[in-house]
Amino acid sequence: YDIGGHGWGNGELQHYTDRKENAWVSEGRLRIRAVREAFGENKFTSARLVTRGQFDFQYGRVEVRLKLPKARGSWAAAWMLPTDGTFGKWPRSGEIDIMEHVGHDVGNVHGTVHTEQFNHMKNTQVGRVIGVAVEEWHVYAAEWSPEGISFIVDGKQYHRFPKNQGA
């Protein structure tokens, strides 16, 4: 878990905890819940789970099966950062957003690559959006090959970030 309530670079309003009220496994599913409650300086709690140092690879495919919240203000995301910041702090060492669903834009999922050259601070980020039914489960994937990164929902590729684009 990452724990704290300092905004995490996105101005997030919740305090992330490691409490069972916010994250638990039930019937083989990881459940994450935001709770409206005073906690430190924050008015909400939730969970931010990490696999840092447990899963490193250069090429391959990562899949997550998710059912998204409809709540305004939520920001469901599955993203990957390198374990070591070989090229420096974010965004120099990169980030791959397998999926991001921002609560004010219900039903639209973003797949994005962030690099030193391409990132939202420069308004040069490179990503695509695909519409999904939030009341249904979906499989989101990022497939990284020597040629680039593909973004896939339910077996359908909707975005490709070619290797030479990030050079």
PDB file of C-alpha atoms in Angstrom:
ATOM      1  CA  TYR A   1       0.000   0.000   0.000  1.00  0.00           C
ATOM      2  CA  ASP A   2       0.945   3.624  -0.486  1.00  0.00           C
ATOM      3  CA  ILE A   3      -0.393   5.459   2.558  1.00  0.00           C
ATOM      4  CA  GLY A   4      -1.083   9.169   2.982  1.00  0.00           C
ATOM      5  CA  GLY A   5      -3.283  12.090   2.052  1.00  0.00           C
ATOM      6  CA  HIS A   6      -1.020  14.601   0.316  1.00  0.00           C
ATOM      7  CA  GLY A   7      -2.625  14.631  -3.149  1.00  0.00           C
ATOM      8  CA  TRP A   8      -0.162  12.310  -4.923  1.00  0.00           C
ATOM      9  CA  GLY A   9       0.512  14.732  -7.779  1.00  0.00           C
ATOM     10  CA  ASN A  10      -3.103  14.717  -9.011  1.00  0.00           C
ATOM     11  CA  GLY A  11      -4.705  16.807  -6.271  1.00  0.00           C
ATOM     12  CA  GLU A  12      -6.437  13.698  -4.916  1.00  0.00           C
ATOM     13  CA  LEU A  13      -8.718  14.464  -1.979  1.00  0.00           C
ATOM     14  CA  GLN A  14      -8.641  11.105  -0.201  1.00  0.00           C
ATOM     15  CA  HIS A  15      -6.317   9.677   2.403  1.00  0.00           C
ATOM     16  CA  TYR A  16      -5.017   6.293   1.248  1.00  0.00           C
ATOM     17  CA  THR A  17      -5.000   3.659   3.984  1.00  0.00           C
ATOM     18  CA  ASP A  18      -4.182  -0.010   4.443  1.00  0.00           C
ATOM     19  CA  ARG A  19      -7.464  -0.597   6.341  1.00  0.00           C
ATOM     20  CA  LYS A  20      -9.903  -3.396   5.510  1.00  0.00           C
ATOM     21  CA  GLU A  21     -12.677  -0.789   5.185  1.00  0.00           C
ATOM     22  CA  ASN A  22     -10.921   0.427   2.039  1.00  0.00           C
ATOM     23  CA  ALA A  23      -9.404  -2.725   0.456  1.00  0.00           C
ATOM     24  CA  TRP A  24     -10.122  -6.426   0.926  1.00  0.00           C
ATOM     25  CA  VAL A  25     -10.502  -9.676  -0.995  1.00  0.00           C
ATOM     26  CA  SER A  26     -13.933 -11.302  -1.140  1.00  0.00           C
ATOM     27  CA  GLU A  27     -15.031 -14.241  -3.330  1.00  0.00           C
ATOM     28  CA  GLY A  28     -11.674 -14.113  -5.143  1.00  0.00           C
ATOM     29  CA  ARG A  29     -12.018 -10.423  -6.039  1.00  0.00           C
ATOM     30  CA  LEU A  30     -10.025  -7.461  -4.800  1.00  0.00           C
ATOM     31  CA  ARG A  31     -12.459  -4.814  -3.647  1.00  0.00           C
ATOM     32  CA  ILE A  32     -11.464  -1.176  -3.216  1.00  0.00           C
ATOM     33  CA  ARG A  33     -13.899   1.240  -1.643  1.00  0.00           C
ATOM     34  CA  ALA A  34     -13.785   4.985  -1.084  1.00  0.00           C
ATOM     35  CA  VAL A  35     -15.443   6.058   2.159  1.00  0.00           C
ATOM     36  CA  ARG A  36     -16.710   9.553   2.965  1.00  0.00           C
ATOM     37  CA  GLU A  37     -15.157  10.142   6.385  1.00  0.00           C
ATOM     38  CA  ALA A  38     -12.856  12.611   8.102  1.00  0.00           C
ATOM     39  CA  PHE A  39      -9.334  11.216   8.211  1.00  0.00           C
ATOM     40  CA  GLY A  40      -6.442  13.526   9.005  1.00  0.00           C
ATOM     41  CA  GLU A  41      -6.821  16.562   6.744  1.00  0.00           C
ATOM     42  CA  ASN A  42      -8.964  14.631   4.244  1.00  0.00           C
ATOM     43  CA  LYS A  43     -12.717  14.023   3.918  1.00  0.00           C
ATOM     44  CA  PHE A  44     -12.421  10.626   2.173  1.00  0.00           C
ATOM     45  CA  THR A  45     -10.420   7.418   2.500  1.00  0.00           C
ATOM     46  CA  SER A  46      -9.543   4.806  -0.106  1.00  0.00           C
ATOM     47  CA  ALA A  47      -6.711   2.396  -0.946  1.00  0.00           C
ATOM     48  CA  ARG A  48      -3.705   2.655  -3.252  1.00  0.00           C
ATOM     49  CA  LEU A  49      -2.169  -0.766  -3.818  1.00  0.00           C
ATOM     50  CA  VAL A  50       1.279  -1.175  -5.356  1.00  0.00           C
ATOM     51  CA  THR A  51       3.377  -4.050  -6.700  1.00  0.00           C
ATOM     52  CA  ARG A  52       6.630  -2.076  -6.614  1.00  0.00           C
ATOM     53  CA  GLY A  53       9.607  -4.425  -6.530  1.00  0.00           C
ATOM     54  CA  GLN A  54       7.457  -7.516  -7.110  1.00  0.00           C
ATOM     55  CA  PHE A  55       6.838  -7.460 -10.843  1.00  0.00           C
ATOM     56  CA  ASP A  56       9.410  -6.189 -13.349  1.00  0.00           C
ATOM     57  CA  PHE A  57       9.556  -6.948 -17.067  1.00  0.00           C
ATOM     58  CA  GLN A  58      10.690  -5.391 -20.314  1.00  0.00           C
ATOM     59  CA  TYR A  59       8.243  -6.851 -22.825  1.00  0.00           C
ATOM     60  CA  GLY A  60       4.961  -8.630 -22.251  1.00  0.00           C
ATOM     61  CA  ARG A  61       1.277  -8.198 -21.538  1.00  0.00           C
ATOM     62  CA  VAL A  62      -0.464  -7.068 -18.373  1.00  0.00           C
ATOM     63  CA  GLU A  63      -4.210  -7.541 -17.945  1.00  0.00           C
ATOM     64  CA  VAL A  64      -6.613  -6.360 -15.283  1.00  0.00           C
ATOM     65  CA  ARG A  65     -10.302  -7.213 -15.038  1.00  0.00           C
ATOM     66  CA  LEU A  66     -12.280  -4.348 -13.548  1.00  0.00           C
ATOM     67  CA  LYS A  67     -15.749  -3.032 -12.956  1.00  0.00           C
ATOM     68  CA  LEU A  68     -15.580   0.742 -12.714  1.00  0.00           C
ATOM     69  CA  PRO A  69     -17.297   3.091 -10.272  1.00  0.00           C
ATOM     70  CA  LYS A  70     -19.796   5.665 -11.512  1.00  0.00           C
ATOM     71  CA  ALA A  71     -19.056   8.143  -8.741  1.00  0.00           C
ATOM     72  CA  ARG A  72     -18.137  11.698  -9.641  1.00  0.00           C
ATOM     73  CA  GLY A  73     -14.717  12.407  -8.193  1.00  0.00           C
ATOM     74  CA  SER A  74     -13.480   8.824  -8.480  1.00  0.00           C
ATOM     75  CA  TRP A  75     -10.310   8.086 -10.463  1.00  0.00           C
ATOM     76  CA  ALA A  76     -10.012   4.346 -10.993  1.00  0.00           C
ATOM     77  CA  ALA A  77      -6.680   3.508 -12.583  1.00  0.00           C
ATOM     78  CA  ALA A  78      -4.257   0.685 -13.275  1.00  0.00           C
ATOM     79  CA  TRP A  79      -0.865   2.026 -14.280  1.00  0.00           C
ATOM     80  CA  MET A  80       2.758   1.010 -14.324  1.00  0.00           C
ATOM     81  CA  LEU A  81       5.887   2.848 -13.254  1.00  0.00           C
ATOM     82  CA  PRO A  82       9.431   1.498 -13.362  1.00  0.00           C
ATOM     83  CA  THR A  83      10.844   0.148 -10.104  1.00  0.00           C
ATOM     84  CA  ASP A  84      14.022   2.168 -10.588  1.00  0.00           C
ATOM     85  CA  GLY A  85      13.958   5.732 -11.886  1.00  0.00           C
ATOM     86  CA  THR A  86      16.967   5.097 -14.125  1.00  0.00           C
ATOM     87  CA  PHE A  87      16.280   8.175 -16.244  1.00  0.00           C
ATOM     88  CA  GLY A  88      15.140  10.395 -13.368  1.00  0.00           C
ATOM     89  CA  LYS A  89      11.903  11.381 -11.646  1.00  0.00           C
ATOM     90  CA  TRP A  90       8.515  11.285 -13.322  1.00  0.00           C
ATOM     91  CA  PRO A  91       8.007  11.574 -16.225  1.00  0.00           C
ATOM     92  CA  ARG A  92      11.595  10.933 -17.367  1.00  0.00           C
ATOM     93  CA  SER A  93      11.522   7.213 -16.563  1.00  0.00           C
ATOM     94  CA  GLY A  94       8.022   6.823 -18.019  1.00  0.00           C
ATOM     95  CA  GLU A  95       4.545   5.670 -17.041  1.00  0.00           C
ATOM     96  CA  ILE A  96       2.121   3.356 -18.824  1.00  0.00           C
ATOM     97  CA  ASP A  97      -1.551   3.829 -17.951  1.00  0.00           C
ATOM     98  CA  ILE A  98      -3.216   0.510 -18.714  1.00  0.00           C
ATOM     99  CA  MET A  99      -6.459   2.327 -17.998  1.00  0.00           C
ATOM    100  CA  GLU A 100      -7.690   5.454 -16.237  1.00  0.00           C
ATOM    101  CA  HIS A 101     -11.344   6.283 -15.638  1.00  0.00           C
ATOM    102  CA  VAL A 102     -11.913   9.801 -14.350  1.00  0.00           C
ATOM    103  CA  GLY A 103     -15.236  10.101 -12.512  1.00  0.00           C
ATOM    104  CA  HIS A 104     -16.327  13.353 -14.179  1.00  0.00           C
ATOM    105  CA  ASP A 105     -16.205  11.557 -17.551  1.00  0.00           C
ATOM    106  CA  VAL A 106     -18.171   8.387 -16.774  1.00  0.00           C
ATOM    107  CA  GLY A 107     -17.799   5.591 -19.298  1.00  0.00           C
ATOM    108  CA  ASN A 108     -14.651   6.894 -20.999  1.00  0.00           C
ATOM    109  CA  VAL A 109     -11.396   5.065 -20.310  1.00  0.00           C
ATOM    110  CA  HIS A 110      -7.974   6.470 -21.189  1.00  0.00           C
ATOM    111  CA  GLY A 111      -4.885   4.503 -22.243  1.00  0.00           C
ATOM    112  CA  THR A 112      -1.811   6.735 -22.131  1.00  0.00           C
ATOM    113  CA  VAL A 113       1.987   6.694 -22.194  1.00  0.00           C
ATOM    114  CA  HIS A 114       3.821   9.432 -20.280  1.00  0.00           C
ATOM    115  CA  THR A 115       7.460  10.256 -21.084  1.00  0.00           C
ATOM    116  CA  GLU A 116       9.764  13.241 -20.795  1.00  0.00           C
ATOM    117  CA  GLN A 117       8.665  14.301 -24.293  1.00  0.00           C
ATOM    118  CA  PHE A 118       4.982  13.358 -23.974  1.00  0.00           C
ATOM    119  CA  ASN A 119       3.173  14.331 -20.749  1.00  0.00           C
ATOM    120  CA  HIS A 120       0.268  16.434 -19.523  1.00  0.00           C
ATOM    121  CA  MET A 121       2.544  19.080 -17.948  1.00  0.00           C
ATOM    122  CA  LYS A 122       3.641  20.012 -21.486  1.00  0.00           C
ATOM    123  CA  ASN A 123       0.166  19.280 -22.916  1.00  0.00           C
ATOM    124  CA  THR A 124       1.826  16.751 -25.238  1.00  0.00           C
ATOM    125  CA  GLN A 125       0.504  13.516 -23.699  1.00  0.00           C
ATOM    126  CA  VAL A 126      -0.289  10.748 -26.160  1.00  0.00           C
ATOM    127  CA  GLY A 127      -3.300   8.619 -25.386  1.00  0.00           C
ATOM    128  CA  ARG A 128      -6.685   7.540 -26.634  1.00  0.00           C
ATOM    129  CA  VAL A 129     -10.111   7.183 -25.089  1.00  0.00           C
ATOM    130  CA  ILE A 130     -12.563   4.323 -25.499  1.00  0.00           C
ATOM    131  CA  GLY A 131     -16.135   4.182 -24.243  1.00  0.00           C
ATOM    132  CA  VAL A 132     -17.133   1.313 -21.949  1.00  0.00           C
ATOM    133  CA  ALA A 133     -20.283   0.301 -20.089  1.00  0.00           C
ATOM    134  CA  VAL A 134     -19.379   0.951 -16.439  1.00  0.00           C
ATOM    135  CA  GLU A 135     -22.016  -1.466 -15.157  1.00  0.00           C
ATOM    136  CA  GLU A 136     -20.122  -4.369 -16.797  1.00  0.00           C
ATOM    137  CA  TRP A 137     -16.780  -6.086 -16.127  1.00  0.00           C
ATOM    138  CA  HIS A 138     -14.044  -5.475 -18.728  1.00  0.00           C
ATOM    139  CA  VAL A 139     -10.525  -6.763 -19.347  1.00  0.00           C
ATOM    140  CA  TYR A 140      -8.012  -3.952 -19.886  1.00  0.00           C
ATOM    141  CA  ALA A 141      -4.551  -4.783 -21.225  1.00  0.00           C
ATOM    142  CA  ALA A 142      -1.289  -3.147 -22.201  1.00  0.00           C
ATOM    143  CA  GLU A 143       0.977  -5.170 -24.464  1.00  0.00           C
ATOM    144  CA  TRP A 144       4.573  -4.008 -24.732  1.00  0.00           C
ATOM    145  CA  SER A 145       6.746  -5.257 -27.586  1.00  0.00           C
ATOM    146  CA  PRO A 146      10.004  -4.035 -29.165  1.00  0.00           C
ATOM    147  CA  GLU A 147       7.798  -2.120 -31.668  1.00  0.00           C
ATOM    148  CA  GLY A 148       5.669  -0.240 -29.128  1.00  0.00           C
ATOM    149  CA  ILE A 149       2.774  -0.470 -26.691  1.00  0.00           C
ATOM    150  CA  SER A 150      -0.784  -1.521 -27.548  1.00  0.00           C
ATOM    151  CA  PHE A 151      -3.818  -0.694 -25.428  1.00  0.00           C
ATOM    152  CA  ILE A 152      -6.646  -3.218 -25.479  1.00  0.00           C
ATOM    153  CA  VAL A 153     -10.143  -3.526 -23.979  1.00  0.00           C
ATOM    154  CA  ASP A 154     -11.990  -6.836 -24.145  1.00  0.00           C
ATOM    155  CA  GLY A 155      -9.620  -8.088 -26.858  1.00  0.00           C
ATOM    156  CA  LYS A 156      -9.968  -4.977 -29.065  1.00  0.00           C
ATOM    157  CA  GLN A 157      -6.934  -2.746 -29.606  1.00  0.00           C
ATOM    158  CA  TYR A 158      -7.922   0.923 -29.483  1.00  0.00           C
ATOM    159  CA  HIS A 159      -4.543   2.643 -29.234  1.00  0.00           C
ATOM    160  CA  ARG A 160      -0.932   2.028 -30.245  1.00  0.00           C
ATOM    161  CA  PHE A 161       2.097   3.987 -29.083  1.00  0.00           C
ATOM    162  CA  PRO A 162       4.947   3.158 -31.511  1.00  0.00           C
ATOM    163  CA  LYS A 163       8.459   2.923 -30.093  1.00  0.00           C
ATOM    164  CA  ASN A 164       9.821   5.602 -32.444  1.00  0.00           C
ATOM    165  CA  GLN A 165       7.163   8.060 -31.205  1.00  0.00           C
ATOM    166  CA  GLY A 166       8.685   8.062 -27.717  1.00  0.00           C
ATOM    167  CA  ALA A 167      12.302   8.286 -28.861  1.00  0.00           C
TER     168      ALA A 167
END
